[in-house]
GROMACS .gro file of C-alpha atoms in nm:
model
  387
    1MET     CA    1   2.757   9.518  -2.442
    2ASP     CA    2   3.053   9.494  -2.204
    3LYS     CA    3   3.357   9.709  -2.276
    4VAL     CA    4   3.722   9.630  -2.200
    5ASP     CA    5   4.061   9.767  -2.296
    6VAL     CA    6   4.223   9.435  -2.396
    7ALA     CA    7   4.049   9.114  -2.499
    8ILE     CA    8   4.275   8.807  -2.497
    9ILE     CA    9   4.142   8.523  -2.709
   10GLY     CA   10   4.266   8.197  -2.562
   11ALA     CA   11   4.330   8.093  -2.201
   12GLY     CA   12   4.629   7.873  -2.270
   13PRO     CA   13   4.967   7.930  -2.104
   14VAL     CA   14   5.052   8.226  -2.329
   15GLY     CA   15   4.716   8.399  -2.290
   16LEU     CA   16   4.714   8.357  -1.912
   17THR     CA   17   5.081   8.458  -1.881
   18LEU     CA   18   4.997   8.777  -2.070
   19LEU     CA   19   4.704   8.836  -1.838
   20ASN     CA   20   4.919   8.784  -1.528
   21LEU     CA   21   5.193   9.012  -1.661
   22LEU     CA   22   4.935   9.287  -1.716
   23ALA     CA   23   4.819   9.270  -1.353
   24GLY     CA   24   4.822   9.614  -1.194
   25SER     CA   25   4.849   9.794  -1.528
   26GLY     CA   26   4.511   9.962  -1.486
   27LEU     CA   27   4.386   9.805  -1.809
   28ARG     CA   28   4.044   9.642  -1.813
   29LEU     CA   29   4.104   9.286  -1.930
   30ALA     CA   30   3.889   9.001  -2.058
   31VAL     CA   31   3.980   8.649  -2.165
   32VAL     CA   32   3.761   8.460  -2.412
   33GLU     CA   33   3.803   8.082  -2.407
   34GLN     CA   34   3.611   7.796  -2.569
   35GLN     CA   35   3.680   7.559  -2.279
   36ALA     CA   36   3.481   7.573  -1.959
   37ALA     CA   37   3.645   7.724  -1.650
   38ALA     CA   38   3.637   7.384  -1.475
   39LEU     CA   39   3.869   7.241  -1.742
   40LEU     CA   40   4.102   7.540  -1.713
   41ALA     CA   41   4.125   7.489  -1.337
   42GLN     CA   42   4.197   7.115  -1.372
   43PRO     CA   43   4.377   7.066  -1.705
   44ALA     CA   44   4.423   6.710  -1.824
   45PHE     CA   45   4.760   6.541  -1.868
   46ASP     CA   46   4.856   6.577  -2.235
   47GLY     CA   47   5.195   6.405  -2.246
   48ARG     CA   48   5.394   6.716  -2.326
   49GLU     CA   49   5.703   6.795  -2.117
   50ILE     CA   50   5.821   7.152  -2.169
   51ALA     CA   51   6.192   7.238  -2.173
   52LEU     CA   52   6.202   7.585  -2.019
   53THR     CA   53   6.496   7.820  -2.068
   54HIS     CA   54   6.621   8.063  -1.805
   55ALA     CA   55   6.446   8.348  -1.986
   56SER     CA   56   6.118   8.157  -1.973
   57ARG     CA   57   6.161   8.091  -1.603
   58ASN     CA   58   6.206   8.466  -1.553
   59TRP     CA   59   5.879   8.538  -1.738
   60LEU     CA   60   5.696   8.277  -1.531
   61GLU     CA   61   5.840   8.423  -1.211
   62GLN     CA   62   5.731   8.774  -1.306
   63ALA     CA   63   5.383   8.642  -1.388
   64GLY     CA   64   5.354   8.473  -1.047
   65ILE     CA   65   5.333   8.129  -1.210
   66TRP     CA   66   5.667   7.968  -1.123
   67SER     CA   67   5.605   7.983  -0.746
   68ARG     CA   68   5.273   7.801  -0.794
   69LEU     CA   69   5.432   7.505  -0.969
   70ASP     CA   70   5.490   7.187  -0.770
   71GLN     CA   71   5.861   7.234  -0.703
   72GLN     CA   72   5.901   6.858  -0.662
   73ALA     CA   73   5.792   6.811  -1.024
   74ILE     CA   74   6.046   7.046  -1.184
   75TRP     CA   75   6.333   6.848  -1.334
   76PRO     CA   76   6.669   7.019  -1.405
   77LEU     CA   77   6.835   6.963  -1.738
   78ARG     CA   78   7.212   6.916  -1.707
   79LYS     CA   79   7.306   6.838  -2.065
   80ALA     CA   80   7.165   6.806  -2.417
   81SER     CA   81   7.305   6.558  -2.668
   82VAL     CA   82   7.216   6.548  -3.039
   83ARG     CA   83   7.313   6.247  -3.248
   84ASP     CA   84   7.275   6.104  -3.597
   85ARG     CA   85   7.272   5.728  -3.653
   86HIS     CA   86   7.528   5.759  -3.935
   87LEU     CA   87   7.782   5.954  -3.727
   88PRO     CA   88   8.020   5.829  -3.458
   89PHE     CA   89   8.009   6.153  -3.254
   90ALA     CA   90   7.748   6.373  -3.084
   91LEU     CA   91   7.684   6.745  -3.056
   92ASP     CA   92   7.676   6.800  -2.679
   93VAL     CA   93   7.586   7.113  -2.486
   94ASP     CA   94   7.623   7.111  -2.108
   95ASN     CA   95   7.615   7.356  -1.819
   96ARG     CA   96   7.990   7.396  -1.781
   97GLY     CA   97   8.075   7.761  -1.740
   98ALA     CA   98   7.726   7.856  -1.622
   99PRO     CA   99   7.715   8.060  -1.298
  100ASP     CA  100   7.704   7.823  -1.001
  101ARG     CA  101   7.670   7.536  -1.250
  102ALA     CA  102   7.308   7.631  -1.306
  103PRO     CA  103   7.105   7.384  -1.515
  104LEU     CA  104   7.072   7.436  -1.888
  105GLY     CA  105   6.699   7.457  -1.826
  106TRP     CA  106   6.411   7.278  -1.659
  107LEU     CA  107   6.152   7.023  -1.768
  108VAL     CA  108   5.796   7.084  -1.650
  109SER     CA  109   5.475   6.914  -1.759
  110ASN     CA  110   5.257   7.132  -1.978
  111TRP     CA  111   4.945   7.059  -1.772
  112ARG     CA  112   5.121   7.176  -1.456
  113ILE     CA  113   5.214   7.508  -1.618
  114ARG     CA  114   4.854   7.555  -1.736
  115LYS     CA  115   4.722   7.483  -1.387
  116ALA     CA  116   4.969   7.720  -1.221
  117ALA     CA  117   4.888   7.994  -1.475
  118TRP     CA  118   4.518   7.958  -1.399
  119GLU     CA  119   4.579   7.972  -1.023
  120ALA     CA  120   4.795   8.284  -1.064
  121ALA     CA  121   4.519   8.448  -1.269
  122GLN     CA  122   4.274   8.405  -0.980
  123ALA     CA  123   4.485   8.652  -0.781
  124VAL     CA  124   4.462   8.917  -1.056
  125ALA     CA  125   4.199   9.185  -0.996
  126GLY     CA  126   3.992   9.358  -1.260
  127TRP     CA  127   3.957   9.096  -1.531
  128SER     CA  128   3.670   8.887  -1.658
  129LEU     CA  129   3.652   8.539  -1.808
  130ILE     CA  130   3.411   8.452  -2.086
  131ASP     CA  131   3.438   8.074  -2.096
  132GLY     CA  132   3.267   7.790  -2.278
  133VAL     CA  133   3.198   7.996  -2.588
  134ALA     CA  134   3.375   8.052  -2.920
  135LEU     CA  135   3.451   8.381  -3.088
  136GLN     CA  136   3.236   8.397  -3.401
  137ALA     CA  137   3.337   8.726  -3.566
  138VAL     CA  138   3.529   9.050  -3.510
  139ARG     CA  139   3.442   9.387  -3.657
  140ARG     CA  140   3.648   9.706  -3.646
  141GLU     CA  141   3.450  10.020  -3.560
  142ALA     CA  142   3.542  10.375  -3.467
  143ALA     CA  143   3.509  10.295  -3.098
  144GLY     CA  144   3.721   9.981  -3.123
  145TRP     CA  145   3.665   9.614  -3.195
  146VAL     CA  146   3.327   9.448  -3.156
  147LEU     CA  147   3.360   9.078  -3.080
  148GLN     CA  148   3.060   8.862  -3.164
  149LEU     CA  149   3.039   8.546  -2.953
  150ALA     CA  150   2.872   8.223  -3.061
  151ASP     CA  151   2.605   8.252  -2.789
  152GLY     CA  152   2.490   8.593  -2.912
  153ARG     CA  153   2.681   8.807  -2.663
  154ARG     CA  154   2.901   9.093  -2.781
  155LEU     CA  155   3.212   9.246  -2.632
  156GLN     CA  156   3.382   9.574  -2.722
  157ALA     CA  157   3.762   9.595  -2.690
  158GLN     CA  158   4.021   9.854  -2.781
  159ILE     CA  159   4.285   9.586  -2.845
  160VAL     CA  160   4.239   9.221  -2.942
  161VAL     CA  161   4.515   8.965  -2.879
  162ALA     CA  162   4.494   8.633  -3.064
  163ALA     CA  163   4.650   8.362  -2.845
  164ASP     CA  164   4.435   8.069  -2.956
  165SER     CA  165   4.684   7.818  -3.104
  166ARG     CA  166   4.864   7.777  -3.436
  167PHE     CA  167   4.528   7.698  -3.597
  168SER     CA  168   4.399   8.035  -3.474
  169ALA     CA  169   4.049   8.120  -3.595
  170THR     CA  170   4.098   8.471  -3.454
  171ARG     CA  171   4.399   8.526  -3.679
  172ARG     CA  172   4.185   8.449  -3.983
  173MET     CA  173   3.903   8.676  -3.860
  174LEU     CA  174   4.155   8.959  -3.827
  175GLY     CA  175   4.253   8.907  -4.191
  176VAL     CA  176   4.606   8.786  -4.121
  177GLY     CA  177   4.745   8.511  -4.341
  178ALA     CA  178   5.007   8.258  -4.240
  179ARG     CA  179   5.255   8.021  -4.399
  180SER     CA  180   5.157   7.675  -4.287
  181HIS     CA  181   5.333   7.347  -4.357
  182GLU     CA  182   5.214   6.994  -4.280
  183HIS     CA  183   5.522   6.776  -4.248
  184GLY     CA  184   5.344   6.444  -4.294
  185THR     CA  185   5.482   6.323  -3.961
  186ALA     CA  186   5.349   6.302  -3.609
  187MET     CA  187   5.501   6.306  -3.262
  188VAL     CA  188   5.404   6.030  -3.019
  189VAL     CA  189   5.481   6.113  -2.656
  190ARG     CA  190   5.459   5.895  -2.349
  191ASN     CA  191   5.630   5.880  -2.011
  192MET     CA  192   5.828   5.559  -1.967
  193HIS     CA  193   6.003   5.377  -1.685
  194ILE     CA  194   6.365   5.315  -1.787
  195GLU     CA  195   6.623   5.077  -1.642
  196ARG     CA  196   6.935   5.291  -1.688
  197ASP     CA  197   7.004   5.629  -1.532
  198HIS     CA  198   6.925   5.922  -1.763
  199GLN     CA  199   7.167   6.145  -1.564
  200GLN     CA  200   6.949   6.451  -1.636
  201VAL     CA  201   7.057   6.447  -2.001
  202ALA     CA  202   6.813   6.527  -2.283
  203TRP     CA  203   6.891   6.312  -2.580
  204GLU     CA  204   6.781   6.354  -2.943
  205TRP     CA  205   6.874   6.104  -3.211
  206PHE     CA  206   6.801   6.128  -3.581
  207GLY     CA  207   6.752   5.793  -3.750
  208GLN     CA  208   6.635   5.653  -4.082
  209GLY     CA  209   6.287   5.800  -4.129
  210HIS     CA  210   6.230   5.874  -3.761
  211THR     CA  211   6.352   6.089  -3.475
  212ARG     CA  212   6.373   5.987  -3.111
  213ALA     CA  213   6.413   6.206  -2.805
  214LEU     CA  214   6.440   6.120  -2.437
  215LEU     CA  215   6.358   6.393  -2.184
  216PRO     CA  216   6.478   6.321  -1.829
  217LEU     CA  217   6.216   6.350  -1.555
  218GLN     CA  218   6.236   6.196  -1.209
  219PRO     CA  219   6.488   5.915  -1.146
  220GLY     CA  220   6.391   5.611  -1.347
  221VAL     CA  221   6.136   5.796  -1.560
  222ALA     CA  222   6.172   5.984  -1.888
  223SER     CA  223   5.946   6.121  -2.157
  224ALA     CA  224   5.992   5.927  -2.479
  225VAL     CA  225   5.922   6.135  -2.790
  226VAL     CA  226   5.913   5.954  -3.122
  227THR     CA  227   5.851   6.135  -3.451
  228LEU     CA  228   5.739   5.909  -3.735
  229PRO     CA  229   5.557   5.929  -4.067
  230LEU     CA  230   5.190   5.979  -3.979
  231PRO     CA  231   5.069   5.625  -4.068
  232ARG     CA  232   5.345   5.468  -3.855
  233ALA     CA  233   5.268   5.704  -3.567
  234LYS     CA  234   4.900   5.612  -3.578
  235ALA     CA  235   4.989   5.242  -3.587
  236LEU     CA  236   5.211   5.286  -3.279
  237MET     CA  237   4.919   5.446  -3.093
  238THR     CA  238   4.703   5.137  -3.149
  239LEU     CA  239   4.938   4.901  -2.963
  240ASP     CA  240   4.860   4.770  -2.617
  241GLU     CA  241   5.109   4.848  -2.339
  242PRO     CA  242   5.336   4.542  -2.378
  243ALA     CA  243   5.354   4.584  -2.757
  244PHE     CA  244   5.409   4.958  -2.719
  245ALA     CA  245   5.692   4.892  -2.472
  246ASP     CA  246   5.856   4.649  -2.714
  247ALA     CA  247   5.822   4.889  -3.007
  248VAL     CA  248   5.961   5.192  -2.823
  249SER     CA  249   6.241   4.996  -2.658
  250GLY     CA  250   6.340   4.880  -3.006
  251LEU     CA  251   6.322   5.230  -3.153
  252PHE     CA  252   6.561   5.343  -2.878
  253GLU     CA  253   6.779   5.037  -2.949
  254HIS     CA  254   6.751   4.930  -2.583
  255ARG     CA  255   6.995   5.202  -2.477
  256TRP     CA  256   6.797   5.250  -2.155
  257GLY     CA  257   6.710   4.886  -2.115
  258ARG     CA  258   6.351   4.775  -2.105
  259MET     CA  259   6.118   5.076  -2.130
  260ARG     CA  260   5.770   5.044  -1.977
  261PRO     CA  261   5.481   5.293  -2.015
  262CYS     CA  262   5.380   5.486  -1.702
  263SER     CA  263   5.138   5.736  -1.859
  264SER     CA  264   4.890   5.763  -2.141
  265ALA     CA  265   5.022   5.808  -2.496
  266HIS     CA  266   4.945   6.116  -2.707
  267LEU     CA  267   4.986   6.192  -3.077
  268TYR     CA  268   5.051   6.537  -3.227
  269PRO     CA  269   5.070   6.587  -3.607
  270MET     CA  270   5.361   6.806  -3.713
  271VAL     CA  271   5.233   7.137  -3.851
  272THR     CA  272   5.441   7.457  -3.852
  273VAL     CA  273   5.295   7.806  -3.891
  274TYR     CA  274   5.440   8.155  -3.934
  275ALA     CA  275   5.197   8.448  -3.950
  276ASP     CA  276   5.236   8.713  -4.219
  277ARG     CA  277   5.192   8.985  -3.957
  278PHE     CA  278   5.222   8.985  -3.580
  279ALA     CA  279   5.026   9.306  -3.524
  280GLY     CA  280   4.803   9.564  -3.690
  281PRO     CA  281   4.578   9.852  -3.587
  282GLY     CA  282   4.438   9.752  -3.250
  283PHE     CA  283   4.544   9.388  -3.255
  284ALA     CA  284   4.838   9.155  -3.198
  285LEU     CA  285   4.919   8.785  -3.227
  286ALA     CA  286   5.096   8.595  -2.951
  287GLY     CA  287   5.218   8.243  -2.892
  288ASP     CA  288   5.148   7.980  -3.156
  289ALA     CA  289   4.899   8.212  -3.328
  290ALA     CA  290   5.206   8.410  -3.436
  291VAL     CA  291   5.471   8.135  -3.459
  292GLY     CA  292   5.402   7.762  -3.444
  293MET     CA  293   5.746   7.603  -3.428
  294HIS     CA  294   5.857   7.253  -3.520
  295PRO     CA  295   5.942   7.075  -3.191
  296VAL     CA  296   6.287   6.964  -3.311
  297THR     CA  297   6.448   7.251  -3.119
  298ALA     CA  298   6.197   7.243  -2.829
  299HIS     CA  299   6.168   7.622  -2.836
  300GLY     CA  300   5.809   7.685  -2.942
  301PHE     CA  301   5.680   7.723  -2.586
  302ASN     CA  302   5.970   7.950  -2.492
  303LEU     CA  303   5.906   8.177  -2.788
  304GLY     CA  304   5.541   8.190  -2.689
  305LEU     CA  305   5.630   8.307  -2.338
  306ARG     CA  306   5.865   8.561  -2.491
  307SER     CA  307   5.580   8.701  -2.700
  308ALA     CA  308   5.362   8.735  -2.389
  309GLY     CA  309   5.638   8.916  -2.202
  310ALA     CA  310   5.723   9.151  -2.487
  311LEU     CA  311   5.359   9.229  -2.559
  312ALA     CA  312   5.280   9.291  -2.192
  313GLY     CA  313   5.574   9.532  -2.171
  314ALA     CA  314   5.451   9.722  -2.478
  315LEU     CA  315   5.094   9.751  -2.348
  316ARG     CA  316   5.196   9.854  -1.996
  317VAL     CA  317   5.393  10.146  -2.139
  318ALA     CA  318   5.157  10.255  -2.417
  319GLY     CA  319   4.817  10.166  -2.275
  320VAL     CA  320   4.532  10.176  -2.526
  321GLY     CA  321   4.561  10.539  -2.635
  322ALA     CA  322   4.711  10.692  -2.946
  323ALA     CA  323   5.051  10.535  -2.874
  324ALA     CA  324   4.916  10.179  -2.868
  325ASP     CA  325   4.944  10.107  -3.240
  326ASN     CA  326   5.306  10.222  -3.249
  327ALA     CA  327   5.382  10.002  -2.948
  328LEU     CA  328   5.215   9.703  -3.115
  329GLN     CA  329   5.421   9.754  -3.430
  330ARG     CA  330   5.741   9.770  -3.222
  331TYR     CA  331   5.641   9.447  -3.056
  332ALA     CA  332   5.580   9.290  -3.398
  333ARG     CA  333   5.921   9.398  -3.531
  334GLU     CA  334   6.106   9.278  -3.220
  335HIS     CA  335   5.927   8.945  -3.212
  336ARG     CA  336   5.990   8.887  -3.581
  337LEU     CA  337   6.361   8.956  -3.531
  338ALA     CA  338   6.364   8.712  -3.239
  339THR     CA  339   6.177   8.434  -3.419
  340ALA     CA  340   6.241   8.451  -3.794
  341PRO     CA  341   6.604   8.325  -3.791
  342LEU     CA  342   6.524   8.039  -3.551
  343PHE     CA  343   6.208   7.944  -3.742
  344ALA     CA  344   6.399   7.932  -4.071
  345ALA     CA  345   6.690   7.738  -3.919
  346THR     CA  346   6.454   7.494  -3.750
  347GLY     CA  347   6.273   7.429  -4.078
  348MET     CA  348   6.603   7.365  -4.250
  349VAL     CA  349   6.721   7.129  -3.975
  350ALA     CA  350   6.389   6.941  -3.974
  351GLY     CA  351   6.400   6.902  -4.351
  352LEU     CA  352   6.764   6.800  -4.356
  353PHE     CA  353   6.728   6.535  -4.089
  354ALA     CA  354   6.403   6.400  -4.234
  355ASP     CA  355   6.570   6.348  -4.572
  356THR     CA  356   6.698   5.991  -4.605
  357ARG     CA  357   6.890   6.042  -4.932
  358TRP     CA  358   7.270   6.017  -4.924
  359PRO     CA  359   7.340   6.386  -5.017
  360ALA     CA  360   7.137   6.493  -4.713
  361ARG     CA  361   7.322   6.248  -4.489
  362ILE     CA  362   7.654   6.390  -4.604
  363ALA     CA  363   7.533   6.747  -4.557
  364ARG     CA  364   7.404   6.695  -4.204
  365GLY     CA  365   7.716   6.498  -4.112
  366GLY     CA  366   7.932   6.788  -4.223
  367ALA     CA  367   7.713   7.040  -4.040
  368MET     CA  368   7.721   6.843  -3.715
  369ALA     CA  369   8.096   6.785  -3.739
  370LEU     CA  370   8.153   7.156  -3.788
  371ALA     CA  371   7.925   7.251  -3.499
  372ALA     CA  372   8.074   6.986  -3.267
  373SER     CA  373   8.428   7.107  -3.339
  374MET     CA  374   8.352   7.473  -3.268
  375PRO     CA  375   8.349   7.563  -2.896
  376PRO     CA  376   8.210   7.914  -2.973
  377PHE     CA  377   7.907   7.753  -3.139
  378ARG     CA  378   7.840   7.532  -2.838
  379GLN     CA  379   7.888   7.834  -2.611
  380LEU     CA  380   7.632   8.023  -2.819
  381LEU     CA  381   7.381   7.741  -2.772
  382ARG     CA  382   7.457   7.728  -2.399
  383SER     CA  383   7.413   8.104  -2.365
  384HIS     CA  384   7.084   8.091  -2.554
  385LEU     CA  385   6.950   7.837  -2.305
  386THR     CA  386   7.089   7.986  -1.983
  387GLY     CA  387   7.042   8.351  -2.070
   0.00000   0.00000   0.00000
């Protein structure tokens, strides 16, 4: 039975960022992943465009990931505009006042981040990958955790980190519950050619029973994100390209002219998750295993990177000795403070804007009017994005 100090379950962006941030710590590391290494090295396009904050860029730079991204495929975000179909004004946040007029953030394809994280991990010494096999059970013993793999192998680890998605099987094996909510909606994402200049502005518009977002990529191309009740989302996915183009152009009310698909379409059901605990004796949760955010604020990925950075900092200082459990609990408290208010606010916003009844329309109109009329509020949003 192999023995390691830290076993990371999940080789997604959060798991590999954690691995890269622990490089040179002296800890013996292993990553357990159900996918084969070949798929990790060449991840498939999945439609998701990630809006990275300045803090997230810093984590990726420290992990050696940012420099491995194709710099020609990183798209700066100049402005964000939030609108409601019933209101004549928008809540806009731009980069005015930022040092050197730095962007609000950057848009990068999820598959590119995964690929760069994998490439960075190849430069890390002293870790092992157990790929193509699922974790079947975990058992706490005096000497640490014993991980039973589906192929019969066993691995002993002092610390286990669950980083295997919001549907984390590892979280359940560790005995940690979670509040989960299925919203009954799904997000359809597809890159589209557009006729009018997006001007590097991210646009989100709440309508009657649906939400639309446009994420600016290269000139003439944007990611169209449409959130619909699940049956309507599934119906949209069945359309051929011309019918899909007509449907999406109509949903966006032809604001960017004729929109034409230039990638495959992908559907993601809306499920949010918040774990009851982020850490315990000898274990921690990171990424979506801890907090699976609603995409309405586009911050789930950023919070996941934050968890990897905070957890790596705790483990580098404490190691796996007697101080480790205290460090894990500090990480849990700090991450809960960083995520709980935003998770609650995001849930409230998602519920408010999904509600088509007139009291909800009045309430969200008043909330947006108040926010739009308060420069300190917009400055707070700007500071949150730019760090």
